[in-house]
Every structure is written in C-alpha cells, then in structure tokens.
PDB file of C-alpha atoms and ligand atoms in Angstrom:
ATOM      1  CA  UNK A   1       0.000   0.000   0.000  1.00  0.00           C
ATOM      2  CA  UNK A   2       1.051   3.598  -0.967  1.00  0.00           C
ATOM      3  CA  UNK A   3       2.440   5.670   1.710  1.00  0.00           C
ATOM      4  CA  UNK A   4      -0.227   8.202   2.849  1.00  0.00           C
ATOM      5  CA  UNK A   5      -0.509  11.158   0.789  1.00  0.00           C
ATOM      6  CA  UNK A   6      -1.931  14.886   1.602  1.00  0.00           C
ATOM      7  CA  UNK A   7      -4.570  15.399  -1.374  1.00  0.00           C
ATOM      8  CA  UNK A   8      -7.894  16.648  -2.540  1.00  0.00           C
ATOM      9  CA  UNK A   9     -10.454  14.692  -2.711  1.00  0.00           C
ATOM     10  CA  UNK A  10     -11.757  14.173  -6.136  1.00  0.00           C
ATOM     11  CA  UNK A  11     -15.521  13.993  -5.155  1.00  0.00           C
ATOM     12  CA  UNK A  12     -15.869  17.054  -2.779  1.00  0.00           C
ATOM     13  CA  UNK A  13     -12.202  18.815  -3.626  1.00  0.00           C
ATOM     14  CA  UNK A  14     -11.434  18.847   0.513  1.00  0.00           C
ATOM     15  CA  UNK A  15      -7.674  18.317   1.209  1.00  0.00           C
ATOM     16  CA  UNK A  16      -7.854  14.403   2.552  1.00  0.00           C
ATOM     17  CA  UNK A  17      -5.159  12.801   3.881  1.00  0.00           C
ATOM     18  CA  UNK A  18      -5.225   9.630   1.203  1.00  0.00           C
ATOM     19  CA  UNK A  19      -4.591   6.002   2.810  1.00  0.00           C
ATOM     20  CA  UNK A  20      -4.692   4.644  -1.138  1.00  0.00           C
ATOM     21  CA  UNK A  21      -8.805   5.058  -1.160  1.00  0.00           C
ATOM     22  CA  UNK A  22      -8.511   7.669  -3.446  1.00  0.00           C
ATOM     23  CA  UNK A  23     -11.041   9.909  -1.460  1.00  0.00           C
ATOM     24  CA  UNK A  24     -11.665  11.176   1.639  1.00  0.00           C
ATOM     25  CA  UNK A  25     -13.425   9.633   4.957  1.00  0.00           C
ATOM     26  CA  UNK A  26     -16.891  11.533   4.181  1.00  0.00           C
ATOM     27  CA  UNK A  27     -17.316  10.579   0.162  1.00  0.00           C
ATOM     28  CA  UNK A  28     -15.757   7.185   1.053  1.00  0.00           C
ATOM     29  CA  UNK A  29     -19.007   6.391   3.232  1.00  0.00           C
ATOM     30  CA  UNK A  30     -21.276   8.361   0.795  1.00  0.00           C
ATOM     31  CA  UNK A  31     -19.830   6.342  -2.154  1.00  0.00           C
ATOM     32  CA  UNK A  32     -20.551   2.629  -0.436  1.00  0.00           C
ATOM     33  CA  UNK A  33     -24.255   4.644   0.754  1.00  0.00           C
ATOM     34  CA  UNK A  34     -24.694   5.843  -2.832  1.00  0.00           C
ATOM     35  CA  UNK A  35     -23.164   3.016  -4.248  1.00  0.00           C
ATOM     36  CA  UNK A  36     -26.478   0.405  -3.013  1.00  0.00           C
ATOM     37  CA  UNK A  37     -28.788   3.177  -3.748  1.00  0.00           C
ATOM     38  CA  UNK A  38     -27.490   3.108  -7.255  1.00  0.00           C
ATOM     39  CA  UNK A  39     -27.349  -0.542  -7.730  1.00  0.00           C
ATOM     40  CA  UNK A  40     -30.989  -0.541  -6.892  1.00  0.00           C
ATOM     41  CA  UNK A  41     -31.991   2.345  -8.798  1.00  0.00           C
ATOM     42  CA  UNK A  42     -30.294   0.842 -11.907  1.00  0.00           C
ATOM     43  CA  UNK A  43     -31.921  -2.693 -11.395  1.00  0.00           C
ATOM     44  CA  UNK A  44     -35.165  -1.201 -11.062  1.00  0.00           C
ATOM     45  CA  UNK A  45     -34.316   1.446 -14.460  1.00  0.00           C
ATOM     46  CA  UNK A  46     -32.396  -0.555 -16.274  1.00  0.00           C
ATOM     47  CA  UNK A  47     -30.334   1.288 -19.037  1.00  0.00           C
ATOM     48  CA  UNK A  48     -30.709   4.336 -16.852  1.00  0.00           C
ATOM     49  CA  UNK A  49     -28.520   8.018 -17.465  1.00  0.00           C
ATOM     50  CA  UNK A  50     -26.203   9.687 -14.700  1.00  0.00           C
ATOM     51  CA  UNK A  51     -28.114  12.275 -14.943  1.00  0.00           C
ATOM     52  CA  UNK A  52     -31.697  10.605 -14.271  1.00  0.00           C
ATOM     53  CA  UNK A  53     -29.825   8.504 -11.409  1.00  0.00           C
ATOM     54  CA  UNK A  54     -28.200  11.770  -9.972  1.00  0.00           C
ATOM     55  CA  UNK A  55     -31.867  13.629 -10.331  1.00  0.00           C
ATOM     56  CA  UNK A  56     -33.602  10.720  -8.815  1.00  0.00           C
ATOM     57  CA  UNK A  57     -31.865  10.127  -5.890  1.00  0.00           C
ATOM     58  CA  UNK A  58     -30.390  13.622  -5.212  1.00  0.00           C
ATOM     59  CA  UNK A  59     -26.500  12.060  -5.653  1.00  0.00           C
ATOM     60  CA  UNK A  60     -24.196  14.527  -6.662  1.00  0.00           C
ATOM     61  CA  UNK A  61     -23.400  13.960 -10.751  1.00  0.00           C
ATOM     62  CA  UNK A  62     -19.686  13.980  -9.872  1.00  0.00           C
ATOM     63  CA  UNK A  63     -19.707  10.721  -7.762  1.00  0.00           C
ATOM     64  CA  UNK A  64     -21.476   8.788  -9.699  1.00  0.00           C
ATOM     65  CA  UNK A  65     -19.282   9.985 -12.754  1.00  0.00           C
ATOM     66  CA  UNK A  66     -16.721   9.109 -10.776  1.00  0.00           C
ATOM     67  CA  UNK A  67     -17.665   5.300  -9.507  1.00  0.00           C
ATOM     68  CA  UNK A  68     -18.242   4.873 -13.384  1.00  0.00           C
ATOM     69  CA  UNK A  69     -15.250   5.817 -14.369  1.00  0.00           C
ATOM     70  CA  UNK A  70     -13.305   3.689 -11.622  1.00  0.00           C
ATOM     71  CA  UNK A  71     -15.508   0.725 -12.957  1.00  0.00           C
ATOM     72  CA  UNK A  72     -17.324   0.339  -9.540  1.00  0.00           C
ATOM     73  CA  UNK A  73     -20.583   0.327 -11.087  1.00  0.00           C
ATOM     74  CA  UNK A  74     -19.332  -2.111 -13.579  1.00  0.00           C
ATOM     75  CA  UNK A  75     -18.264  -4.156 -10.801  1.00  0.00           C
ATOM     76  CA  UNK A  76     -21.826  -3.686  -8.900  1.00  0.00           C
ATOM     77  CA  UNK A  77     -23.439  -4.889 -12.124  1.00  0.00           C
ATOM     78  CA  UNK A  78     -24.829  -1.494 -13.032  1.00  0.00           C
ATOM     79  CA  UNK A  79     -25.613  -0.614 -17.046  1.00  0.00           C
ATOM     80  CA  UNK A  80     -25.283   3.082 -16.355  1.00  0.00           C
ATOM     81  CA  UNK A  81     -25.484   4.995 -19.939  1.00  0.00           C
ATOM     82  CA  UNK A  82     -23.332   7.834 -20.317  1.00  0.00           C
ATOM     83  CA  UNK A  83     -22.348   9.708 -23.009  1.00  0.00           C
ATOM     84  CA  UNK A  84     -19.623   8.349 -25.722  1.00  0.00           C
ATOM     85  CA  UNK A  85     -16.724  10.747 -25.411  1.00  0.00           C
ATOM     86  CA  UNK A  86     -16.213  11.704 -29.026  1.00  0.00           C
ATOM     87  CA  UNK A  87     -19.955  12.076 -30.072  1.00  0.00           C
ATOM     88  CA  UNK A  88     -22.314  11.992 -27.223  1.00  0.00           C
ATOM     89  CA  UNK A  89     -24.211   8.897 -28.173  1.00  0.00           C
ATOM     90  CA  UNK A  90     -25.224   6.916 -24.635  1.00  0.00           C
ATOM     91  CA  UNK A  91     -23.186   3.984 -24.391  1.00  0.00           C
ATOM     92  CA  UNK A  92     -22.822   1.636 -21.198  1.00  0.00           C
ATOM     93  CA  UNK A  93     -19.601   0.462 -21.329  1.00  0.00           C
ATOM     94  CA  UNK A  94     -16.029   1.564 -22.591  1.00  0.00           C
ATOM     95  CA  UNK A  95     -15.055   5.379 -23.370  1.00  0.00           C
ATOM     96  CA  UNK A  96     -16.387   5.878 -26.564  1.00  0.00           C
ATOM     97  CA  UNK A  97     -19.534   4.122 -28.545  1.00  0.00           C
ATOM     98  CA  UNK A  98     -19.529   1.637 -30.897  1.00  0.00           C
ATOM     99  CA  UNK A  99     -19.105   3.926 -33.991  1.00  0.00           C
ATOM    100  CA  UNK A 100     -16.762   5.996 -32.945  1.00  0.00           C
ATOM    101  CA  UNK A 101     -14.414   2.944 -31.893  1.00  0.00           C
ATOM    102  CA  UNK A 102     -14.645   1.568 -35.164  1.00  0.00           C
ATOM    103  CA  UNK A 103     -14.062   4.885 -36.488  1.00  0.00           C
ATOM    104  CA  UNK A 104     -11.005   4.393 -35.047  1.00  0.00           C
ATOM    105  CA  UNK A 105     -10.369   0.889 -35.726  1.00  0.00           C
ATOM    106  CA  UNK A 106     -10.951   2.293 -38.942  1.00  0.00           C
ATOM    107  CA  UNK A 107      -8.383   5.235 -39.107  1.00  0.00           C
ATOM    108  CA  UNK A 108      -6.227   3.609 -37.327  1.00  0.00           C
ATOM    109  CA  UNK A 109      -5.767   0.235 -40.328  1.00  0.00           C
ATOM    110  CA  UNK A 110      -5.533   3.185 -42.768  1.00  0.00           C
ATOM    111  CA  UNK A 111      -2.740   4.303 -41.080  1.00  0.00           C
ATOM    112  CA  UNK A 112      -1.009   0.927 -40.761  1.00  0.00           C
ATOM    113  CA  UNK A 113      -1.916   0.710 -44.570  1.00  0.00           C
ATOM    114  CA  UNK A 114      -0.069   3.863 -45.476  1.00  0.00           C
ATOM    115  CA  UNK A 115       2.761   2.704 -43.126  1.00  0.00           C
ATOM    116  CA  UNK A 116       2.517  -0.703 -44.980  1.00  0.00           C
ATOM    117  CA  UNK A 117       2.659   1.145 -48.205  1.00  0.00           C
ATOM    118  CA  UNK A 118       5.240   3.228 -47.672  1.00  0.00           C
ATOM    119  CA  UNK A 119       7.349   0.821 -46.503  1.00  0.00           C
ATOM    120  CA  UNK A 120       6.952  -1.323 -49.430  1.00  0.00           C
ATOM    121  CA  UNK A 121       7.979   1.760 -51.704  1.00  0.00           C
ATOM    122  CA  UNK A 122      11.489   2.054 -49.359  1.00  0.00           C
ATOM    123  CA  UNK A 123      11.782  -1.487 -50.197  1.00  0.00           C
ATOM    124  CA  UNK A 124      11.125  -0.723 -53.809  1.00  0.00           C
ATOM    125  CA  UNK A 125      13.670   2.353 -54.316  1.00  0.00           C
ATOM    126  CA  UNK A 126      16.181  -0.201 -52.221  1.00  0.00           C
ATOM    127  CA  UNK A 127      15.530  -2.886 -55.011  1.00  0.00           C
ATOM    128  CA  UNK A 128      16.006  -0.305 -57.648  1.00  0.00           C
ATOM    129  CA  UNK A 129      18.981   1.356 -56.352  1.00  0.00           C
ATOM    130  CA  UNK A 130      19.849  -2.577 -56.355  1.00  0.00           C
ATOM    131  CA  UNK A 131      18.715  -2.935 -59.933  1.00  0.00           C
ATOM    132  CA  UNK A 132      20.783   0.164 -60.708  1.00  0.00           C
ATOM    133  CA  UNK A 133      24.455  -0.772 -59.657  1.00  0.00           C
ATOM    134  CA  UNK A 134      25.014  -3.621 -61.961  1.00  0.00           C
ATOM    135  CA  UNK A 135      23.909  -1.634 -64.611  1.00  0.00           C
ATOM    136  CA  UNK A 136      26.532   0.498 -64.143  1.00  0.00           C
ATOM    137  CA  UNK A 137      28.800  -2.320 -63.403  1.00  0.00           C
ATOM    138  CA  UNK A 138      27.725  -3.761 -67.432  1.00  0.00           C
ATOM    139  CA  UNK A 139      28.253  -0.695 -68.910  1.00  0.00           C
ATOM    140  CA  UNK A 140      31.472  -0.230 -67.279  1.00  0.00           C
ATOM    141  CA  UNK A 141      32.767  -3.705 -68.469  1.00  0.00           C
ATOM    142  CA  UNK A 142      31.321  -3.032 -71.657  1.00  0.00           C
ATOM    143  CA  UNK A 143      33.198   0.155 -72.310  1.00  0.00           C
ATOM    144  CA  UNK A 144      35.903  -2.034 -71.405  1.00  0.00           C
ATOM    145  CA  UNK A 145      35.872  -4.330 -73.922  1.00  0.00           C
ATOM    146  CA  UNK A 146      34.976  -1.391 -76.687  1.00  0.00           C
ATOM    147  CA  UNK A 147      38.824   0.323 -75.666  1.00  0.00           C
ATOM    148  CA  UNK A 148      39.934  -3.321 -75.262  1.00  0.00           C
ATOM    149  CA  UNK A 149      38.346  -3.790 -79.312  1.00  0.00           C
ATOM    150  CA  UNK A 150      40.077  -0.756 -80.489  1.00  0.00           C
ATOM    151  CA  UNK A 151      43.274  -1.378 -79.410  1.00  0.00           C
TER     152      UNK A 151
HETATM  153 ZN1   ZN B   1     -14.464  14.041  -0.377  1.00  0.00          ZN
HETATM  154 ZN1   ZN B   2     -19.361   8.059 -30.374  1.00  0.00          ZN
END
C-alpha cells in the first residue's frame, strides 16, 4: 500500500489525507451509501442516465461519474449509460460508442496501410537502387571491352 498522501479529494475537492482510497473519509461512506442506492436504482431502471440517477436520488453527478469511471458500477453490475466521449451517443460500457471505436479501428488500419505502403515503396527504391548498380557495373565492363576492341 502507498504511503499516505496529503490530497484533494476528487468527489468534494477537501484536502484528505489519502490512505490509497482515493477519497476522503466523508465521500468514502457516501460512495458505499450511494453506491447500493445506485445498484438498486439501476436494477429497477435498467439502461438508466447519470443524470436521471443523480436527479432521482439527489447524488451529486460527480460521484457517480466518478464510480463509473473507476468501474465500480461495472463491478456492482450497473448498465449506467453515459455519453460516448467523441460524439455523445449513450453507451454503457467503454469510453467511446460503438461507432466511434470503429471509427477508429478504422483510421487507425488506414494508417497501418499507409505505413505498410510506404514501406513497401522504401523497399522498392532499395531494389532499384539494387537494380541500378550492376547496370553500371555492365556498362562499365562493356566500355571495357569497346577500348579493349580498339586497341
Ligand atoms: Zn471528499
Ligand atoms: Zn461516439
């Protein structure tokens, strides 16, 4: 375990001293409060927002944004819907939605592609600078053999 640490709190901002909770004493036994009172809110709404849970039971939008994002409402078995990072669609799980992540998946093989690509034209300019020196090397002998002719 971490040594103890002087910090603020992430839920309430309050300078807490930190025994590797990550909060302080008060949000720490508001979370594990909230936390049930989530669970059953979600069970009973499945597919529920953060901000209808937060409305509906009066739980301040930052802790609850902040058990998602620690994945304690995962772990509590909660499908909370919040919005995808890039677009704003509601999605349940991960940090972006479906579209945007294969929007990414997406960019992301075109850029392998053009990696791909341009590494097959280095290989190509390395073959022809290949192909290139025993040209030279022919022409060289050849000329060779012309003086060697005239002589
Ligand atoms: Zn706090
Ligand atoms: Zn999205």
């Amino acid at each position: 375990m971490a040594a103890p640490t002087l910090k603020n709190c992430p839920v309430c901002h309050k300078l807490f001293l930190d025994k590797g909770y990550g909060v302080c004493n008060n949000c720490m036994q508001e979370q594990s409060e909230t936390k049930q009172k989530i669970l059953q809110y979600v069970q009973e709404h499945p597919g529920c927002t953060v901000a209808e849970i937060a409305s509906a039971l009066n739980a301040p939008m930052k802790l609850i944004k902040y058990l998602r994002e620690h994945g304690d409402l995962v772990d509590l078995g909660a499908a909370i819907k919040y919005p995808c990072k890039k677009c704003g669609a509601l999605i349940d799980r991960g940090t972006y939605c479906r579209a945007c992540t294969s929007e990414f998946a997406e960019a992301n093989q075109k850029i392998q592609q053009r990696v791909q690509s341009a590494e097959r034209l280095s290989d190509l300019s390395k073959e022809l600078k290949k192909d290139n020196s025993p040209k030279k090397k022919v022409k060289l002998r050849m000329h060779f053999i012309n003086m060697n002719d005239d002589t």
